[in-house]
Short mmCIF file of C-alpha atoms in Angstrom, two decimals:
data_model
loop_
_atom_site.label_atom_id
_atom_site.label_comp_id
_atom_site.label_asym_id
_atom_site.label_seq_id
_atom_site.Cartn_x
_atom_site.Cartn_y
_atom_site.Cartn_z
CA THR A 1 47.38 8.79 -25.13
CA ASP A 2 44.14 8.42 -23.17
CA ASP A 3 43.79 4.66 -23.92
CA GLN A 4 40.35 5.16 -25.49
CA ILE A 5 38.77 3.82 -28.66
CA ASP A 6 36.00 5.94 -30.21
CA PHE A 7 33.34 4.72 -32.63
CA LYS A 8 31.85 7.35 -34.94
CA ALA A 9 29.14 7.43 -37.57
CA GLY A 10 28.61 10.49 -39.78
CA GLY A 11 30.99 12.43 -37.56
CA THR A 12 28.93 11.68 -34.44
CA ASP A 13 30.34 9.80 -31.45
CA ILE A 14 28.40 6.54 -31.09
CA MET A 15 30.46 4.71 -28.48
CA SER A 16 33.76 4.91 -26.64
CA LEU A 17 35.72 2.17 -24.92
CA THR A 18 38.36 2.45 -22.22
CA ALA A 19 40.07 -0.18 -20.13
CA THR A 20 37.30 0.01 -17.50
CA THR A 21 34.19 1.55 -19.11
CA ALA A 22 32.01 1.46 -22.21
CA THR A 23 29.96 4.56 -23.01
CA ILE A 24 27.13 4.41 -25.56
CA ASN A 25 25.70 7.73 -26.72
CA ASP A 26 22.42 6.47 -28.18
CA GLY A 27 19.74 3.86 -27.48
CA LEU A 28 20.86 0.26 -27.00
CA THR A 29 18.90 -2.84 -27.98
CA VAL A 30 19.97 -6.33 -26.93
CA SER A 31 18.06 -9.14 -28.64
CA VAL A 32 17.94 -12.91 -28.19
CA SER A 33 15.96 -15.48 -30.14
CA ASP A 34 15.24 -17.80 -27.20
CA ASN A 35 14.41 -17.63 -23.48
CA THR A 36 17.95 -17.31 -22.19
CA ASP A 37 18.93 -14.28 -20.09
CA THR A 38 18.96 -11.18 -22.29
CA LEU A 39 21.16 -9.12 -19.99
CA THR A 40 23.31 -10.18 -17.04
CA LEU A 41 24.97 -7.72 -14.68
CA LYS A 42 27.71 -9.32 -12.59
CA SER A 43 29.84 -7.99 -9.76
CA THR A 44 32.84 -10.00 -8.56
CA ASP A 45 33.58 -7.66 -5.66
CA ALA A 46 34.08 -9.56 -2.39
CA ASP A 47 33.20 -6.91 0.21
CA ALA A 48 29.81 -6.39 1.92
CA ASN A 49 28.78 -3.37 -0.13
CA VAL A 50 25.94 -3.44 -2.67
CA GLY A 51 26.69 -4.85 -6.09
CA PRO A 52 25.89 -5.04 -8.92
CA VAL A 53 24.16 -1.67 -9.20
CA ILE A 54 21.77 -0.24 -11.81
CA ASN A 55 21.78 3.57 -11.77
CA PHE A 56 18.95 5.54 -13.41
CA THR A 57 20.20 9.14 -13.68
CA ARG A 58 18.02 12.08 -14.79
CA ASP A 59 20.78 14.65 -15.35
CA SER A 60 18.61 17.69 -16.04
CA SER A 61 20.02 21.19 -16.37
CA SER A 62 16.77 22.62 -14.96
CA PRO A 63 15.25 20.11 -12.52
CA ALA A 64 11.72 20.89 -11.35
CA ASP A 65 9.22 19.43 -8.91
CA ASN A 66 7.24 16.46 -10.29
CA ASP A 67 9.84 15.64 -12.97
CA PHE A 68 9.84 11.94 -13.79
CA LEU A 69 13.18 10.30 -12.98
CA GLY A 70 12.81 7.13 -15.02
CA ALA A 71 10.62 4.16 -15.86
CA ILE A 72 10.72 0.40 -16.33
CA ASP A 73 8.16 -0.80 -18.88
CA PHE A 74 6.94 -4.37 -19.24
CA GLN A 75 5.65 -4.49 -22.81
CA GLY A 76 4.00 -7.14 -24.92
CA ASP A 77 1.81 -7.48 -27.98
CA ASN A 78 -1.97 -7.58 -27.78
CA ASP A 79 -4.09 -9.72 -30.12
CA ALA A 80 -4.08 -6.91 -32.69
CA GLY A 81 -0.29 -7.06 -32.91
CA GLU A 82 0.11 -3.74 -31.11
CA THR A 83 2.78 -3.15 -28.47
CA HIS A 84 1.24 -2.31 -25.11
CA ASP A 85 2.62 -1.30 -21.70
CA TYR A 86 1.16 -3.98 -19.42
CA VAL A 87 2.98 -2.84 -16.27
CA ARG A 88 4.98 0.34 -15.67
CA ILE A 89 7.21 1.28 -12.73
CA LEU A 90 7.86 5.01 -12.55
CA SER A 91 9.75 7.27 -10.18
CA ARG A 92 9.06 10.99 -9.82
CA ALA A 93 10.88 13.80 -8.00
CA LEU A 94 8.20 15.45 -5.88
CA ASP A 95 10.52 18.10 -4.43
CA VAL A 96 13.92 19.02 -5.87
CA SER A 97 14.77 21.66 -3.23
CA ASN A 98 18.29 21.24 -1.90
CA GLY A 99 18.10 19.48 1.47
CA SER A 100 14.38 18.64 1.10
CA GLU A 101 14.46 16.19 -1.81
CA LYS A 102 11.42 13.90 -1.98
CA ALA A 103 10.25 11.30 -4.49
CA ASP A 104 7.65 8.61 -5.03
CA LEU A 105 7.54 5.27 -6.84
CA ALA A 106 4.39 4.11 -8.64
CA ILE A 107 3.47 0.77 -10.19
CA LYS A 108 0.82 1.12 -12.91
CA ALA A 109 -1.45 -1.49 -14.46
CA ALA A 110 -2.18 -2.06 -18.16
CA ASP A 111 -5.04 0.46 -18.00
CA GLY A 112 -2.68 3.20 -16.78
CA ASN A 113 -4.10 3.33 -13.25
CA ASN A 114 -1.96 2.84 -10.16
CA TYR A 115 -1.65 -0.51 -8.47
CA VAL A 116 0.30 1.09 -5.64
CA ASN A 117 2.11 4.37 -5.01
CA PHE A 118 4.99 4.51 -2.54
CA ALA A 119 4.78 8.21 -1.75
CA HIS A 120 6.92 10.27 0.62
CA THR A 121 4.45 10.27 3.52
CA GLU A 122 2.20 7.28 2.74
CA VAL A 123 1.77 4.08 0.75
CA ILE A 124 -1.43 4.20 -1.32
CA PHE A 125 -3.10 1.15 -2.83
CA ASN A 126 -5.61 1.71 -5.66
CA GLU A 127 -5.12 5.50 -5.66
CA ASP A 128 -7.18 5.89 -8.85
CA SER A 129 -10.33 4.37 -7.27
CA GLN A 130 -10.66 1.29 -9.47
CA ASP A 131 -12.74 -1.80 -8.66
CA ARG A 132 -9.60 -3.57 -7.47
CA ASP A 133 -9.75 -5.60 -4.24
CA PHE A 134 -6.96 -5.86 -1.69
CA ARG A 135 -6.53 -9.29 -0.09
CA VAL A 136 -4.07 -10.71 2.44
CA GLU A 137 -3.80 -14.45 3.09
CA SER A 138 -2.72 -16.06 6.35
CA ASP A 139 -1.49 -19.63 6.78
CA GLY A 140 -5.02 -21.02 6.91
CA LYS A 141 -7.31 -18.26 5.61
CA THR A 142 -7.51 -16.92 2.05
CA HIS A 143 -9.23 -13.68 3.15
CA MET A 144 -7.58 -12.86 6.48
CA LEU A 145 -7.87 -9.22 5.39
CA HIS A 146 -10.02 -8.27 2.41
CA VAL A 147 -10.93 -4.83 1.09
CA ASP A 148 -13.91 -5.22 -1.27
CA ALA A 149 -13.43 -2.17 -3.51
CA GLY A 150 -16.63 -2.52 -5.51
CA ASN A 151 -18.87 -2.74 -2.43
CA ASN A 152 -16.83 -0.46 -0.11
CA ARG A 153 -16.50 -3.16 2.55
CA VAL A 154 -13.65 -4.50 4.65
CA GLY A 155 -13.58 -8.07 5.94
CA MET A 156 -11.38 -9.99 8.33
CA ILE A 157 -11.03 -13.80 8.51
CA THR A 158 -13.32 -14.29 5.50
CA GLU A 159 -14.99 -12.38 2.68
CA PRO A 160 -17.22 -9.52 3.90
CA ASP A 161 -20.90 -9.86 2.98
CA LEU A 162 -22.46 -7.67 5.68
CA GLY A 163 -22.17 -3.98 6.44
CA ILE A 164 -20.63 -1.00 4.73
CA GLY A 165 -17.69 -0.87 7.13
CA LEU A 166 -15.66 -3.59 8.85
CA HIS A 167 -17.02 -7.14 9.02
CA ILE A 168 -15.17 -9.61 11.27
CA ARG A 169 -16.57 -13.03 10.51
CA GLU A 170 -15.34 -16.16 12.25
CA SER A 171 -18.20 -18.23 10.85
CA ASP A 172 -21.37 -17.51 8.84
CA SER A 173 -24.44 -17.06 11.04
CA GLY A 174 -26.72 -16.58 8.05
CA GLY A 175 -27.68 -13.15 9.35
CA SER A 176 -28.51 -10.15 7.20
CA ILE A 177 -28.75 -6.40 7.71
CA ASP A 178 -30.63 -3.62 5.96
CA ALA A 179 -29.37 -0.49 4.24
CA TRP A 180 -28.80 1.21 7.62
CA ALA A 181 -25.80 -1.06 8.15
CA ASP A 182 -23.52 -0.94 11.15
CA ALA A 183 -19.99 0.29 10.56
CA LEU A 184 -18.72 -2.77 12.47
CA VAL A 185 -20.26 -6.24 12.34
CA ILE A 186 -18.85 -9.15 14.37
CA GLU A 187 -20.23 -12.49 13.24
CA GLY A 188 -19.37 -15.89 14.67
CA SER A 189 -20.61 -18.83 16.65
CA GLY A 190 -20.94 -19.59 20.36
CA ASP A 191 -19.53 -16.83 22.53
CA SER A 192 -18.01 -14.79 19.70
CA GLY A 193 -17.95 -11.09 20.51
CA MET A 194 -15.62 -8.19 21.22
CA THR A 195 -13.03 -7.88 23.98
CA ILE A 196 -11.54 -4.57 25.15
CA LEU A 197 -8.23 -4.90 26.99
CA SER A 198 -6.35 -2.15 28.79
CA GLY A 199 -3.67 -1.81 31.45
CA ASN A 200 -4.42 -2.83 35.05
CA ALA A 201 -4.73 0.79 36.14
CA SER A 202 -6.52 2.03 33.04
CA ASP A 203 -10.09 2.24 31.82
CA GLY A 204 -11.52 0.41 28.84
CA SER A 205 -14.41 2.21 27.18
CA ILE A 206 -16.88 2.40 24.32
CA ASN A 207 -17.63 5.99 23.27
CA TRP A 208 -20.40 7.63 21.24
CA GLY A 209 -20.23 11.13 19.82
CA ASP A 210 -19.89 13.31 16.76
CA ASP A 211 -17.36 15.81 15.44
CA GLY A 212 -18.37 18.40 18.01
CA ASP A 213 -18.82 16.10 21.01
CA ASN A 214 -16.79 12.92 21.33
CA ASP A 215 -18.13 12.15 24.80
CA ALA A 216 -21.90 12.25 24.30
CA GLY A 217 -22.23 8.71 25.62
CA ARG A 218 -19.79 6.26 27.18
CA ILE A 219 -19.63 2.83 28.77
CA VAL A 220 -16.50 2.54 30.88
CA TYR A 221 -15.03 -0.23 32.99
CA ASN A 222 -12.98 1.38 35.78
CA HIS A 223 -10.27 -0.95 37.08
CA ASN A 224 -9.58 1.14 40.17
CA VAL A 225 -13.08 0.69 41.64
CA ASN A 226 -14.09 -2.41 39.62
CA GLN A 227 -17.24 -0.77 38.29
CA LEU A 228 -18.96 -0.67 34.93
CA LYS A 229 -20.05 2.95 34.49
CA PHE A 230 -22.56 4.47 32.09
CA TYR A 231 -22.26 8.11 31.00
CA ASN A 232 -24.68 10.31 29.09
CA GLY A 233 -24.13 13.95 28.19
CA GLY A 234 -20.66 13.80 29.69
CA ALA A 235 -21.87 12.86 33.19
CA GLU A 236 -22.01 9.51 34.99
CA ARG A 237 -25.63 8.26 35.20
CA MET A 238 -25.26 4.71 36.50
CA ALA A 239 -22.64 2.27 37.77
CA ILE A 240 -22.68 -1.50 38.37
CA ASN A 241 -20.14 -3.02 40.76
CA THR A 242 -18.78 -6.57 40.80
CA ALA A 243 -21.48 -7.64 43.28
CA GLY A 244 -24.13 -6.72 40.71
CA GLU A 245 -25.29 -3.68 42.68
CA VAL A 246 -26.53 -0.70 40.67
#
């Protein structure tokens, strides 16, 4: 009467079939003996909505913060014949409060540490502090942006080999620095340097200070009066105009 076929084993429902659905009440394994597609999901719907859809549902009767919602495991054997999780993708419910639901998505390496975590308020690369570099290539540069994790350095345009902070290197000058390294090193050839741009009616400045005083020293170019001004202790001490007068 309900157009359903049930499959039972030992009195337990294993699977049911209807005209539109198949429900399996236990684990499912699909095996192939070659490299053809193991599973294909196909939607023949012709509208603009999403399809096909894979739905991972954690239908808990007592959901709690930090419950895992599901995982995708990429497994393979090691040379000892043991099955190992080489890459894992996991989702977790950070907050299950009605109206404030939050979650994250983490991709883990074979050692169990995070490659990247797409959290609710931030995206974190190398959250577990491994010696794992971050590198971005441009059309012509292999290290347009490079975070050297082992040496705590950041480089732009090429690999960083100077400083403990940011090293922008257009070309190698052969220079070196000691342990009291600058947080920013700009290295290049010819007239390479740093340019500060601001609006026509604004000031461009370089500031020195600490947590308690962010204006201990300043060099400011004032567009309104066309003067380069030097400040110390929060007060102007010297100015140079466009005629070179001090």
